[in-house]
Short mmCIF file of C-alpha atoms in Angstrom, two decimals:
data_model
loop_
_atom_site.label_atom_id
_atom_site.label_comp_id
_atom_site.label_asym_id
_atom_site.label_seq_id
_atom_site.Cartn_x
_atom_site.Cartn_y
_atom_site.Cartn_z
CA MET A 1 9.37 2.95 26.28
CA HIS A 2 11.54 3.64 23.26
CA LYS A 3 10.25 3.07 19.78
CA HIS A 4 12.39 2.87 16.65
CA HIS A 5 12.16 1.15 13.34
CA GLU A 6 14.38 0.03 10.49
CA TYR A 7 13.81 -0.27 6.78
CA THR A 8 14.92 -3.40 5.01
CA PRO A 9 14.58 -2.97 1.22
CA GLU A 10 14.03 -5.79 -1.28
CA ILE A 11 17.60 -6.43 -2.42
CA PRO A 12 18.25 -10.18 -2.81
CA GLY A 13 21.07 -11.50 -0.68
CA HIS A 14 21.89 -8.08 0.71
CA VAL A 15 20.45 -5.95 3.49
CA GLU A 16 20.90 -2.20 3.79
CA PHE A 17 19.99 -0.05 6.73
CA ASN A 18 18.99 3.42 5.61
CA ALA A 19 17.95 6.42 7.67
CA VAL A 20 14.45 6.12 9.08
CA ILE A 21 12.05 8.24 11.10
CA VAL A 22 8.86 7.68 13.09
CA PHE A 23 6.44 10.59 12.93
CA GLN A 24 4.37 12.00 15.76
CA ARG A 25 1.13 10.34 14.62
CA TYR A 26 2.53 6.83 14.92
CA SER A 27 3.86 7.56 18.40
CA GLN A 28 0.50 9.01 19.31
CA LEU A 29 -1.19 5.76 18.29
CA GLY A 30 0.99 4.05 20.87
CA THR A 31 -0.18 6.42 23.60
CA ASP A 32 -3.67 7.64 22.83
CA TYR A 33 -4.96 4.62 20.89
CA ILE A 34 -3.29 1.65 22.52
CA LEU A 35 -3.08 2.98 26.06
CA GLY A 36 -6.06 5.32 25.99
CA ASN A 37 -8.50 3.64 23.56
CA SER A 38 -8.96 6.93 21.69
CA GLY A 39 -11.79 7.01 19.18
CA SER A 40 -10.24 9.85 17.19
CA ILE A 41 -6.55 8.98 17.12
CA THR A 42 -6.98 5.69 15.28
CA PRO A 43 -5.19 3.74 12.55
CA PRO A 44 -6.53 4.29 9.03
CA SER A 45 -8.82 1.86 7.21
CA SER A 46 -5.82 0.96 5.09
CA TRP A 47 -2.17 1.94 5.14
CA THR A 48 -0.84 3.55 2.01
CA VAL A 49 2.74 3.85 0.82
CA GLY A 50 4.03 6.94 -0.95
CA LEU A 51 7.30 8.13 -2.42
CA SER A 52 8.80 11.56 -1.87
CA THR A 53 11.73 13.59 -3.07
CA THR A 54 12.57 14.49 0.55
CA ALA A 55 15.37 12.62 2.31
CA VAL A 56 14.85 11.53 5.94
CA SER A 57 17.69 13.84 7.00
CA SER A 58 15.48 16.81 6.07
CA MET A 59 12.46 15.58 8.02
CA ALA A 60 11.28 16.11 11.60
CA ARG A 61 8.94 14.14 13.84
CA ASN A 62 6.21 16.69 13.10
CA SER A 63 6.79 16.87 9.33
CA VAL A 64 3.73 17.11 7.13
CA TRP A 65 3.01 16.32 3.52
CA SER A 66 3.16 19.46 1.39
CA ALA A 67 3.69 20.51 -2.21
CA THR A 68 5.71 23.45 -0.82
CA VAL A 69 9.41 22.75 -0.69
CA SER A 70 10.22 24.32 2.64
CA GLY A 71 11.65 23.37 6.00
CA THR A 72 10.80 19.85 7.05
CA ASN A 73 7.91 19.42 4.60
CA VAL A 74 7.69 16.05 2.86
CA ASN A 75 7.14 16.52 -0.89
CA GLU A 76 5.50 13.70 -2.77
CA ILE A 77 6.61 12.79 -6.29
CA GLY A 78 4.11 13.06 -9.14
CA SER A 79 2.00 15.79 -7.52
CA THR A 80 2.16 18.09 -10.57
CA THR A 81 2.34 15.40 -13.25
CA ALA A 82 1.51 11.89 -12.09
CA ALA A 83 2.81 10.00 -15.15
CA GLY A 84 1.52 6.84 -13.49
CA TYR A 85 2.43 7.61 -9.89
CA ALA A 86 -0.16 6.75 -7.26
CA ARG A 87 0.04 5.57 -3.67
CA GLN A 88 -0.05 1.83 -3.04
CA THR A 89 -1.92 0.11 -0.21
CA ILE A 90 -1.05 -2.33 2.55
CA ALA A 91 -4.11 -3.89 4.16
CA ARG A 92 -4.52 -3.78 7.94
CA THR A 93 -4.46 -7.54 8.25
CA ILE A 94 -1.82 -10.16 9.00
CA ALA A 95 -1.16 -12.79 6.33
CA GLN A 96 -4.76 -12.59 5.21
CA ALA A 97 -5.39 -10.12 2.38
CA GLY A 98 -3.29 -9.75 -0.76
CA ILE A 99 -0.75 -7.13 0.23
CA ASP A 100 -0.72 -6.94 4.00
CA TRP A 101 1.59 -7.61 6.92
CA GLN A 102 3.42 -10.87 7.47
CA ALA A 103 3.46 -12.52 10.88
CA SER A 104 5.63 -10.51 13.26
CA THR A 105 8.82 -11.88 14.80
CA PHE A 106 10.51 -11.20 18.11
CA ASP A 107 14.09 -10.30 18.88
CA ASN A 108 14.87 -10.66 22.59
CA THR A 109 18.19 -8.76 22.40
CA LEU A 110 18.05 -6.33 25.30
CA SER A 111 19.63 -3.32 23.64
CA THR A 112 18.46 -3.60 20.03
CA GLY A 113 15.56 -6.08 20.11
CA GLY A 114 11.84 -5.72 19.63
CA GLN A 115 8.92 -6.97 17.57
CA SER A 116 9.39 -6.73 13.79
CA GLN A 117 6.84 -6.92 11.03
CA THR A 118 7.44 -6.90 7.31
CA ALA A 119 4.81 -5.95 4.77
CA ASP A 120 4.34 -7.76 1.50
CA GLN A 121 6.13 -5.97 -1.29
CA VAL A 122 4.28 -3.08 -2.94
CA THR A 123 4.78 -2.09 -6.56
CA PHE A 124 4.56 1.42 -7.99
CA GLY A 125 3.90 2.09 -11.68
CA ALA A 126 4.08 1.44 -14.46
CA PHE A 127 5.24 5.00 -15.07
CA SER A 128 4.32 6.55 -18.43
CA GLY A 129 7.25 8.94 -18.34
CA ALA A 130 8.90 11.22 -15.82
CA PRO A 131 6.55 12.22 -12.99
CA ASN A 132 6.86 15.77 -11.73
CA PRO A 133 8.39 16.04 -9.22
CA ASN A 134 10.65 13.07 -10.02
CA GLY A 135 13.50 11.56 -8.05
CA ALA A 136 12.29 9.56 -5.06
CA ASN A 137 14.60 9.69 -2.05
CA SER A 138 12.32 8.14 0.54
CA PHE A 139 9.18 6.07 1.00
CA GLU A 140 6.45 6.90 3.53
CA ILE A 141 3.86 4.84 5.40
CA THR A 142 0.87 7.16 5.31
CA ASP A 143 -2.89 7.12 4.80
CA GLY A 144 -5.32 8.21 2.11
CA THR A 145 -4.75 8.37 -1.62
CA THR A 146 -4.60 12.14 -2.16
CA LEU A 147 -1.06 13.25 -2.91
CA ASN A 148 0.70 15.52 -0.43
CA ALA A 149 -2.08 14.89 2.06
CA GLY A 150 -2.89 12.57 4.95
CA GLN A 151 -1.05 11.60 8.09
CA LEU A 152 2.60 10.60 8.04
CA TYR A 153 3.46 7.59 10.17
CA MET A 154 6.96 6.42 9.19
CA ALA A 155 9.53 7.05 6.47
CA GLY A 156 12.75 5.51 5.28
CA ASP A 157 15.34 6.56 2.73
CA THR A 158 15.56 4.65 -0.52
CA ALA A 159 18.97 3.10 -1.22
CA ALA A 160 19.52 5.71 -3.92
CA THR A 161 17.51 8.40 -5.72
CA ARG A 162 14.96 6.75 -8.00
CA THR A 163 14.38 8.71 -11.22
CA PHE A 164 11.49 7.17 -13.14
CA ALA A 165 10.88 6.92 -16.89
CA ASN A 166 8.38 5.28 -19.25
CA GLY A 167 7.74 1.64 -18.41
CA ASP A 168 9.44 1.70 -14.98
CA THR A 169 8.06 0.16 -11.83
CA GLU A 170 9.42 0.49 -8.30
CA LYS A 171 9.21 -2.00 -5.45
CA VAL A 172 9.23 -1.25 -1.73
CA THR A 173 9.17 -3.78 1.13
CA PRO A 174 8.73 -1.95 4.47
CA THR A 175 9.84 -3.56 7.71
CA VAL A 176 8.81 -2.03 11.00
CA LYS A 177 10.52 -2.80 14.30
CA VAL A 178 9.04 -1.68 17.57
CA GLY A 179 11.19 -2.03 20.62
CA MET B 1 -7.71 11.17 -14.48
CA ILE B 2 -8.18 7.40 -14.37
CA TYR B 3 -6.64 4.76 -12.16
CA VAL B 4 -5.43 1.44 -13.46
CA GLU B 5 -4.72 -1.61 -11.34
CA THR B 6 -2.12 -3.67 -13.17
CA ILE B 7 -2.08 -7.35 -12.30
CA TYR B 8 1.20 -9.01 -13.19
CA GLU B 9 1.70 -12.70 -13.98
CA THR B 10 3.83 -12.99 -10.86
CA GLY B 11 0.84 -12.01 -8.73
CA SER B 12 2.17 -8.51 -8.02
CA LYS B 13 -0.26 -5.67 -8.37
CA SER B 14 0.07 -1.91 -8.63
CA VAL B 15 -2.26 1.06 -8.95
CA ALA B 16 -1.27 3.91 -11.23
CA ALA B 17 -2.82 7.26 -12.16
CA TYR B 18 -2.99 8.32 -15.79
CA ASP B 19 -4.63 11.14 -17.74
CA SER B 20 -6.01 8.75 -20.34
CA GLU B 21 -6.31 5.15 -21.39
CA ALA B 22 -3.80 5.81 -24.17
CA GLU B 23 -1.23 6.97 -21.62
CA ALA B 24 -1.93 3.94 -19.45
CA ARG B 25 -1.57 1.60 -22.41
CA ARG B 26 1.75 3.20 -23.38
CA ALA B 27 3.18 2.76 -19.89
CA ILE B 28 1.97 -0.78 -19.31
CA GLU B 29 3.00 -1.94 -22.78
CA ALA B 30 6.48 -0.49 -22.19
CA HIS B 31 6.82 -2.45 -18.96
CA HIS B 32 5.45 -5.62 -20.55
CA GLU B 33 8.02 -5.27 -23.34
CA LYS B 34 10.80 -4.92 -20.76
CA ALA B 35 9.64 -8.20 -19.23
CA ILE B 36 9.61 -9.98 -22.58
CA SER B 37 13.13 -8.69 -23.22
CA GLY B 38 14.35 -9.75 -19.78
CA GLU B 39 15.15 -6.20 -18.73
CA PRO B 40 15.12 -4.78 -15.20
CA GLY B 41 11.80 -3.43 -13.98
CA GLY B 42 12.93 -0.05 -12.78
CA PRO B 43 15.81 2.35 -12.14
CA ALA B 44 17.10 0.27 -9.21
CA GLY B 45 17.91 -2.51 -11.65
CA SER B 46 17.67 -5.05 -8.85
CA TYR B 47 14.52 -6.87 -9.93
CA PRO B 48 13.25 -8.04 -13.31
CA ALA B 49 10.31 -6.51 -15.16
CA GLU B 50 7.11 -8.57 -14.88
CA ARG B 51 4.77 -9.67 -17.64
CA VAL B 52 1.33 -8.14 -17.41
CA LYS B 53 -1.75 -10.32 -16.99
CA SER B 54 -4.49 -7.70 -16.96
CA ALA B 55 -5.15 -4.04 -16.28
CA LEU B 56 -8.38 -2.88 -14.62
CA ILE B 57 -9.70 0.67 -14.96
CA TYR B 58 -11.24 2.71 -12.13
CA ASP B 59 -12.63 6.25 -12.00
CA GLU B 60 -11.09 6.74 -8.56
CA HIS B 61 -8.22 5.11 -6.70
CA PRO B 62 -9.85 1.82 -5.54
CA ALA B 63 -8.53 2.41 -2.03
CA THR B 64 -10.78 5.45 -1.63
CA LEU B 65 -13.71 3.10 -0.96
CA ASN B 66 -14.79 3.82 2.61
CA GLU B 67 -11.59 5.85 3.09
CA SER B 68 -13.27 8.20 5.53
CA GLY B 69 -14.38 5.28 7.68
CA LEU B 70 -17.97 6.51 7.40
CA LEU B 71 -20.46 3.81 6.42
CA PRO B 72 -24.24 3.81 5.93
CA VAL B 73 -25.99 3.02 9.21
CA GLU B 74 -28.23 0.31 7.77
CA GLU B 75 -25.26 -1.43 6.19
CA VAL B 76 -23.38 -1.42 9.48
CA LYS B 77 -26.42 -2.78 11.33
CA THR B 78 -26.68 -5.68 8.89
CA GLN B 79 -23.00 -6.49 8.94
CA LEU B 80 -22.84 -6.12 12.71
CA ASN B 81 -25.53 -8.73 13.14
CA ASP B 82 -23.65 -11.05 10.81
CA LEU B 83 -20.43 -10.50 12.74
CA ILE B 84 -22.07 -11.15 16.10
CA GLU B 85 -23.52 -14.38 14.79
CA LYS B 86 -20.19 -15.42 13.34
CA LEU B 87 -18.07 -14.58 16.37
CA SER B 88 -20.30 -15.65 19.20
CA MET B 89 -19.79 -18.99 20.91
CA GLY B 90 -21.74 -20.48 23.75
CA GLY B 91 -23.81 -17.34 24.13
CA GLN B 92 -20.74 -15.12 24.56
CA ILE B 93 -18.63 -12.96 22.30
CA SER B 94 -15.22 -11.38 22.60
CA ASN B 95 -15.73 -7.62 22.37
CA MET B 96 -12.11 -7.21 21.30
CA GLU B 97 -12.56 -9.58 18.36
CA LEU B 98 -15.82 -7.85 17.50
CA ALA B 99 -14.15 -4.41 17.63
CA ALA B 100 -11.39 -5.60 15.30
CA ALA B 101 -13.93 -7.07 12.88
CA VAL B 102 -16.00 -3.86 12.92
CA ARG B 103 -12.89 -1.81 12.11
CA GLY B 104 -12.36 -4.10 9.13
CA LEU B 105 -15.74 -3.16 7.64
CA SER B 106 -14.18 -0.11 5.98
CA ASP B 107 -11.22 -2.04 4.55
CA PRO B 108 -11.04 -1.48 0.76
CA HIS B 109 -9.34 -4.86 0.18
CA ILE B 110 -11.11 -8.12 -0.55
CA MET B 111 -11.06 -10.71 2.22
CA PRO B 112 -11.56 -14.48 2.19
CA ASN B 113 -15.14 -15.69 2.00
CA ASP B 114 -16.34 -17.74 4.96
CA ASP B 115 -16.39 -20.95 2.94
CA GLU B 116 -13.11 -20.30 1.13
CA SER B 117 -9.86 -22.00 2.03
CA ALA B 118 -6.63 -20.05 2.25
CA GLU B 119 -5.41 -21.69 -0.96
CA GLU B 120 -8.62 -20.85 -2.83
CA PHE B 121 -8.44 -17.23 -1.69
CA ALA B 122 -4.77 -16.99 -2.65
CA LYS B 123 -5.62 -18.28 -6.12
CA ARG B 124 -8.54 -15.86 -6.50
CA LEU B 125 -6.36 -13.00 -5.35
CA ARG B 126 -3.51 -13.92 -7.65
CA GLN B 127 -5.77 -13.89 -10.70
CA GLY B 128 -7.81 -10.80 -9.97
CA SER B 129 -8.06 -7.46 -8.22
CA GLN B 130 -7.15 -7.02 -4.57
CA TYR B 131 -9.88 -4.39 -4.09
CA VAL B 132 -13.58 -4.42 -3.26
CA ALA B 133 -14.27 -1.44 -5.58
CA GLN B 134 -15.73 -2.45 -8.91
CA GLU B 135 -13.65 -1.59 -11.95
CA THR B 136 -15.29 0.34 -14.78
CA GLY B 137 -13.57 -1.68 -17.47
CA GLU B 138 -10.48 -3.54 -18.57
CA LEU B 139 -7.69 -2.01 -20.59
CA THR B 140 -6.53 -3.81 -23.72
CA GLY B 141 -2.99 -3.72 -24.95
CA SER B 142 -0.15 -5.81 -26.30
CA TRP B 143 -0.17 -7.94 -23.14
CA ASN B 144 -3.60 -9.39 -23.91
CA GLY B 145 -3.45 -9.32 -27.69
CA GLY B 146 -5.40 -6.08 -27.90
CA GLY B 147 -4.70 -2.52 -28.85
CA GLU B 148 -6.84 0.57 -28.39
CA ASN B 149 -10.09 -0.12 -26.56
CA ALA B 150 -13.17 -0.05 -28.81
#
């Protein structure tokens, strides 16, 4: 079974497909949790969304969150100076809680199809100035609220580097496709 | 550090971390002013800034509630009994539905009440926090006619 996903950002009337990656933990949920009913490899109580300075091209399936800029580490913005940055949450429900997952849809195309699910849009900010580090190049589906910590599940590049300043917000709409 | 959940007039919400209420007020007022001026909300420039409805203060990120998944035993026993009563039908219960409901016990987000319609819940959610955690206060600023908190 092959799994892949795509990121569709919130850009009205226009869709961009940016580089994406599925990390080991999400794949492991498909094996150990779904197939094997694991009690330790389980989804989190709530998904969280983070922003990092690291582009997907620098990541690996076994990347980890880290403040150390090295190798395939994923470095979260705002870890030294938050300036308003914090992770946002997506509830583990479908069309029920405030920000959660919309009903999934099916694409029966043999080669590129699968089941897709889009989350409600999350909003970061308002920033009080420049976070440090600044310059978001990707967003991550992760867990927990502690910066540079927690499991990594999926990531996708932002359309361009986002450099934040006082009063800014940022919006991310993740779409996951499993096929 | 404090956390502030900003609730926008559009219904959007965000959680942000600040060193002080003054810093939070500065940031949120700046965004509110962008909205009043019709400016973009962020560096992407692809969406407008949103007017602020309210800003709730927390000592911790409200999503840390039950983050570990560990819950008090007595609380789980009580909620489990309620769930069994709610989900059972004709003397039987789906263990899969029950398992899903039990997993939801540690969810930090508010859920619809049993006697609440989808429209009522949507309205409640739009006007208030999306989290179960209780805020410690509400921030005042230009968006609600206030300034520095007393």
